[in-house]
């Protein structure tokens, strides 16, 4: 069962401008240490941040809230499996919201995909509920 769908498109040049202007203040407010480490290892730092920015926006939309109602940027974090597949983890209020929207006896799975084609970065998030396997 699909619980939520969200998408977002971010301008990489806009994110680069924000990084240039606000630096660590921006990075630390929006991105986890894992996300920052990933971006800093990449050649396209701004593109990496832009994809994760878009993923957070898309996730907040899939949660049905947008970035309001107490949700924090850092409550949503993108990391990667060993295969490179992106995964979204939620904590704090985002995790509480996800739990509240998940039917009893089911578990929520957050699917995320990221792409970019300069100057654009895009993310798509689908939140699925599946029966808990015993």
PDB file of C-alpha atoms in Angstrom:
ATOM      1  CA  UNK A   1       0.000   0.000   0.000  1.00  0.00           C
ATOM      2  CA  UNK A   2       1.355   3.439  -0.922  1.00  0.00           C
ATOM      3  CA  UNK A   3       1.250   5.851   2.025  1.00  0.00           C
ATOM      4  CA  UNK A   4       2.840   8.848   0.343  1.00  0.00           C
ATOM      5  CA  UNK A   5       4.605  10.123  -2.748  1.00  0.00           C
ATOM      6  CA  UNK A   6       6.824  13.182  -3.071  1.00  0.00           C
ATOM      7  CA  UNK A   7       9.146  14.703  -5.624  1.00  0.00           C
ATOM      8  CA  UNK A   8      11.352  17.762  -5.775  1.00  0.00           C
ATOM      9  CA  UNK A   9      13.601  19.524  -8.252  1.00  0.00           C
ATOM     10  CA  UNK A  10      16.570  21.546  -6.955  1.00  0.00           C
ATOM     11  CA  UNK A  11      18.846  23.926  -8.826  1.00  0.00           C
ATOM     12  CA  UNK A  12      22.474  22.905  -8.262  1.00  0.00           C
ATOM     13  CA  UNK A  13      23.733  26.449  -8.904  1.00  0.00           C
ATOM     14  CA  UNK A  14      21.344  27.800  -6.249  1.00  0.00           C
ATOM     15  CA  UNK A  15      22.674  25.244  -3.753  1.00  0.00           C
ATOM     16  CA  UNK A  16      26.259  26.215  -4.705  1.00  0.00           C
ATOM     17  CA  UNK A  17      25.391  29.865  -4.053  1.00  0.00           C
ATOM     18  CA  UNK A  18      23.945  28.969  -0.663  1.00  0.00           C
ATOM     19  CA  UNK A  19      27.064  26.948   0.189  1.00  0.00           C
ATOM     20  CA  UNK A  20      29.261  29.885  -0.873  1.00  0.00           C
ATOM     21  CA  UNK A  21      27.227  32.358   1.150  1.00  0.00           C
ATOM     22  CA  UNK A  22      26.482  30.395   4.344  1.00  0.00           C
ATOM     23  CA  UNK A  23      29.028  27.527   4.339  1.00  0.00           C
ATOM     24  CA  UNK A  24      29.007  25.402   7.480  1.00  0.00           C
ATOM     25  CA  UNK A  25      25.974  27.209   8.901  1.00  0.00           C
ATOM     26  CA  UNK A  26      23.895  25.880   5.984  1.00  0.00           C
ATOM     27  CA  UNK A  27      25.544  22.442   5.905  1.00  0.00           C
ATOM     28  CA  UNK A  28      25.137  21.857   9.637  1.00  0.00           C
ATOM     29  CA  UNK A  29      21.513  23.045   9.719  1.00  0.00           C
ATOM     30  CA  UNK A  30      20.351  20.874   6.810  1.00  0.00           C
ATOM     31  CA  UNK A  31      22.665  17.874   6.440  1.00  0.00           C
ATOM     32  CA  UNK A  32      23.822  15.117   8.782  1.00  0.00           C
ATOM     33  CA  UNK A  33      27.507  14.339   9.288  1.00  0.00           C
ATOM     34  CA  UNK A  34      27.139  11.271   7.030  1.00  0.00           C
ATOM     35  CA  UNK A  35      25.608  13.381   4.252  1.00  0.00           C
ATOM     36  CA  UNK A  36      28.331  16.005   4.594  1.00  0.00           C
ATOM     37  CA  UNK A  37      31.089  13.373   4.486  1.00  0.00           C
ATOM     38  CA  UNK A  38      29.567  11.867   1.323  1.00  0.00           C
ATOM     39  CA  UNK A  39      29.354  15.275  -0.384  1.00  0.00           C
ATOM     40  CA  UNK A  40      32.887  16.217   0.600  1.00  0.00           C
ATOM     41  CA  UNK A  41      34.248  13.026  -1.021  1.00  0.00           C
ATOM     42  CA  UNK A  42      32.591  13.838  -4.330  1.00  0.00           C
ATOM     43  CA  UNK A  43      33.899  15.933  -7.207  1.00  0.00           C
ATOM     44  CA  UNK A  44      30.476  17.593  -7.592  1.00  0.00           C
ATOM     45  CA  UNK A  45      29.933  18.710  -3.996  1.00  0.00           C
ATOM     46  CA  UNK A  46      27.051  21.071  -4.800  1.00  0.00           C
ATOM     47  CA  UNK A  47      25.320  18.441  -6.963  1.00  0.00           C
ATOM     48  CA  UNK A  48      25.539  15.906  -4.152  1.00  0.00           C
ATOM     49  CA  UNK A  49      24.045  18.377  -1.678  1.00  0.00           C
ATOM     50  CA  UNK A  50      21.353  19.400  -4.185  1.00  0.00           C
ATOM     51  CA  UNK A  51      20.215  15.789  -4.653  1.00  0.00           C
ATOM     52  CA  UNK A  52      19.983  15.313  -0.899  1.00  0.00           C
ATOM     53  CA  UNK A  53      18.162  18.641  -0.510  1.00  0.00           C
ATOM     54  CA  UNK A  54      15.642  17.477  -3.122  1.00  0.00           C
ATOM     55  CA  UNK A  55      15.298  14.118  -1.334  1.00  0.00           C
ATOM     56  CA  UNK A  56      14.494  15.827   1.971  1.00  0.00           C
ATOM     57  CA  UNK A  57      11.890  18.028   0.282  1.00  0.00           C
ATOM     58  CA  UNK A  58      10.396  14.998  -1.493  1.00  0.00           C
ATOM     59  CA  UNK A  59      10.323  12.995   1.740  1.00  0.00           C
ATOM     60  CA  UNK A  60       8.580  15.789   3.623  1.00  0.00           C
ATOM     61  CA  UNK A  61       5.953  15.888   0.863  1.00  0.00           C
ATOM     62  CA  UNK A  62       5.529  12.104   0.999  1.00  0.00           C
ATOM     63  CA  UNK A  63       5.022  12.428   4.761  1.00  0.00           C
ATOM     64  CA  UNK A  64       2.197  14.828   3.949  1.00  0.00           C
ATOM     65  CA  UNK A  65       3.652  17.787   5.783  1.00  0.00           C
ATOM     66  CA  UNK A  66       6.128  19.648   3.659  1.00  0.00           C
ATOM     67  CA  UNK A  67       8.770  21.307   5.805  1.00  0.00           C
ATOM     68  CA  UNK A  68       6.481  22.489   8.561  1.00  0.00           C
ATOM     69  CA  UNK A  69       4.738  21.078  11.608  1.00  0.00           C
ATOM     70  CA  UNK A  70       8.001  20.559  13.521  1.00  0.00           C
ATOM     71  CA  UNK A  71       9.872  18.514  10.942  1.00  0.00           C
ATOM     72  CA  UNK A  72      13.589  19.232  10.805  1.00  0.00           C
ATOM     73  CA  UNK A  73      15.869  18.967   7.796  1.00  0.00           C
ATOM     74  CA  UNK A  74      18.157  16.674   9.761  1.00  0.00           C
ATOM     75  CA  UNK A  75      15.205  14.407  10.683  1.00  0.00           C
ATOM     76  CA  UNK A  76      15.523  13.067   7.131  1.00  0.00           C
ATOM     77  CA  UNK A  77      18.887  11.698   5.992  1.00  0.00           C
ATOM     78  CA  UNK A  78      20.087  10.076   2.783  1.00  0.00           C
ATOM     79  CA  UNK A  79      22.817   7.474   2.873  1.00  0.00           C
ATOM     80  CA  UNK A  80      23.805   4.760   0.430  1.00  0.00           C
ATOM     81  CA  UNK A  81      23.909   0.986   0.535  1.00  0.00           C
ATOM     82  CA  UNK A  82      27.152  -0.720  -0.501  1.00  0.00           C
ATOM     83  CA  UNK A  83      25.608  -1.064  -3.980  1.00  0.00           C
ATOM     84  CA  UNK A  84      25.254   2.730  -4.181  1.00  0.00           C
ATOM     85  CA  UNK A  85      21.462   2.646  -3.857  1.00  0.00           C
ATOM     86  CA  UNK A  86      20.257   5.661  -1.879  1.00  0.00           C
ATOM     87  CA  UNK A  87      18.207   5.049   1.249  1.00  0.00           C
ATOM     88  CA  UNK A  88      16.268   7.498   3.431  1.00  0.00           C
ATOM     89  CA  UNK A  89      16.303   7.269   7.209  1.00  0.00           C
ATOM     90  CA  UNK A  90      13.969   9.338   9.340  1.00  0.00           C
ATOM     91  CA  UNK A  91      14.366  10.302  12.992  1.00  0.00           C
ATOM     92  CA  UNK A  92      12.715  12.734  15.385  1.00  0.00           C
ATOM     93  CA  UNK A  93       9.410  14.229  14.323  1.00  0.00           C
ATOM     94  CA  UNK A  94       9.661  12.742  10.821  1.00  0.00           C
ATOM     95  CA  UNK A  95       9.866   9.250  12.357  1.00  0.00           C
ATOM     96  CA  UNK A  96       6.895  10.053  14.605  1.00  0.00           C
ATOM     97  CA  UNK A  97       4.880  11.225  11.596  1.00  0.00           C
ATOM     98  CA  UNK A  98       5.832   8.093   9.644  1.00  0.00           C
ATOM     99  CA  UNK A  99       4.765   5.859  12.553  1.00  0.00           C
ATOM    100  CA  UNK A 100       1.434   7.711  12.852  1.00  0.00           C
ATOM    101  CA  UNK A 101       0.615   7.229   9.175  1.00  0.00           C
ATOM    102  CA  UNK A 102       1.615   3.548   9.082  1.00  0.00           C
ATOM    103  CA  UNK A 103      -1.323   1.167   9.612  1.00  0.00           C
ATOM    104  CA  UNK A 104      -1.163  -1.217  12.559  1.00  0.00           C
ATOM    105  CA  UNK A 105       0.487  -4.533  11.690  1.00  0.00           C
ATOM    106  CA  UNK A 106       2.478  -2.962   8.867  1.00  0.00           C
ATOM    107  CA  UNK A 107       5.952  -1.500   8.468  1.00  0.00           C
ATOM    108  CA  UNK A 108       6.865   1.527   6.399  1.00  0.00           C
ATOM    109  CA  UNK A 109       9.514   1.339   3.701  1.00  0.00           C
ATOM    110  CA  UNK A 110      10.860   4.578   2.221  1.00  0.00           C
ATOM    111  CA  UNK A 111      12.009   4.267  -1.388  1.00  0.00           C
ATOM    112  CA  UNK A 112      14.136   7.101  -2.779  1.00  0.00           C
ATOM    113  CA  UNK A 113      15.754   7.733  -6.120  1.00  0.00           C
ATOM    114  CA  UNK A 114      18.079  10.612  -7.017  1.00  0.00           C
ATOM    115  CA  UNK A 115      19.279  12.000 -10.325  1.00  0.00           C
ATOM    116  CA  UNK A 116      20.954  15.089 -11.689  1.00  0.00           C
ATOM    117  CA  UNK A 117      21.629  16.771 -15.002  1.00  0.00           C
ATOM    118  CA  UNK A 118      23.347  20.084 -14.387  1.00  0.00           C
ATOM    119  CA  UNK A 119      21.936  22.491 -13.362  1.00  0.00           C
ATOM    120  CA  UNK A 120      19.124  20.308 -11.956  1.00  0.00           C
ATOM    121  CA  UNK A 121      18.937  17.660  -9.245  1.00  0.00           C
ATOM    122  CA  UNK A 122      15.790  15.646  -8.684  1.00  0.00           C
ATOM    123  CA  UNK A 123      14.503  13.221  -6.080  1.00  0.00           C
ATOM    124  CA  UNK A 124      11.454  11.017  -5.938  1.00  0.00           C
ATOM    125  CA  UNK A 125      10.227   9.372  -2.711  1.00  0.00           C
ATOM    126  CA  UNK A 126       7.570   6.700  -2.260  1.00  0.00           C
ATOM    127  CA  UNK A 127       6.537   5.532   1.197  1.00  0.00           C
ATOM    128  CA  UNK A 128       5.130   2.010   1.143  1.00  0.00           C
ATOM    129  CA  UNK A 129       3.450   0.021   3.918  1.00  0.00           C
ATOM    130  CA  UNK A 130       3.992  -3.737   3.984  1.00  0.00           C
ATOM    131  CA  UNK A 131       2.664  -6.363   6.400  1.00  0.00           C
ATOM    132  CA  UNK A 132       5.185  -7.102   9.134  1.00  0.00           C
ATOM    133  CA  UNK A 133       6.782 -10.468   8.480  1.00  0.00           C
ATOM    134  CA  UNK A 134       6.970 -12.579  11.630  1.00  0.00           C
TER     135      UNK A 134
END
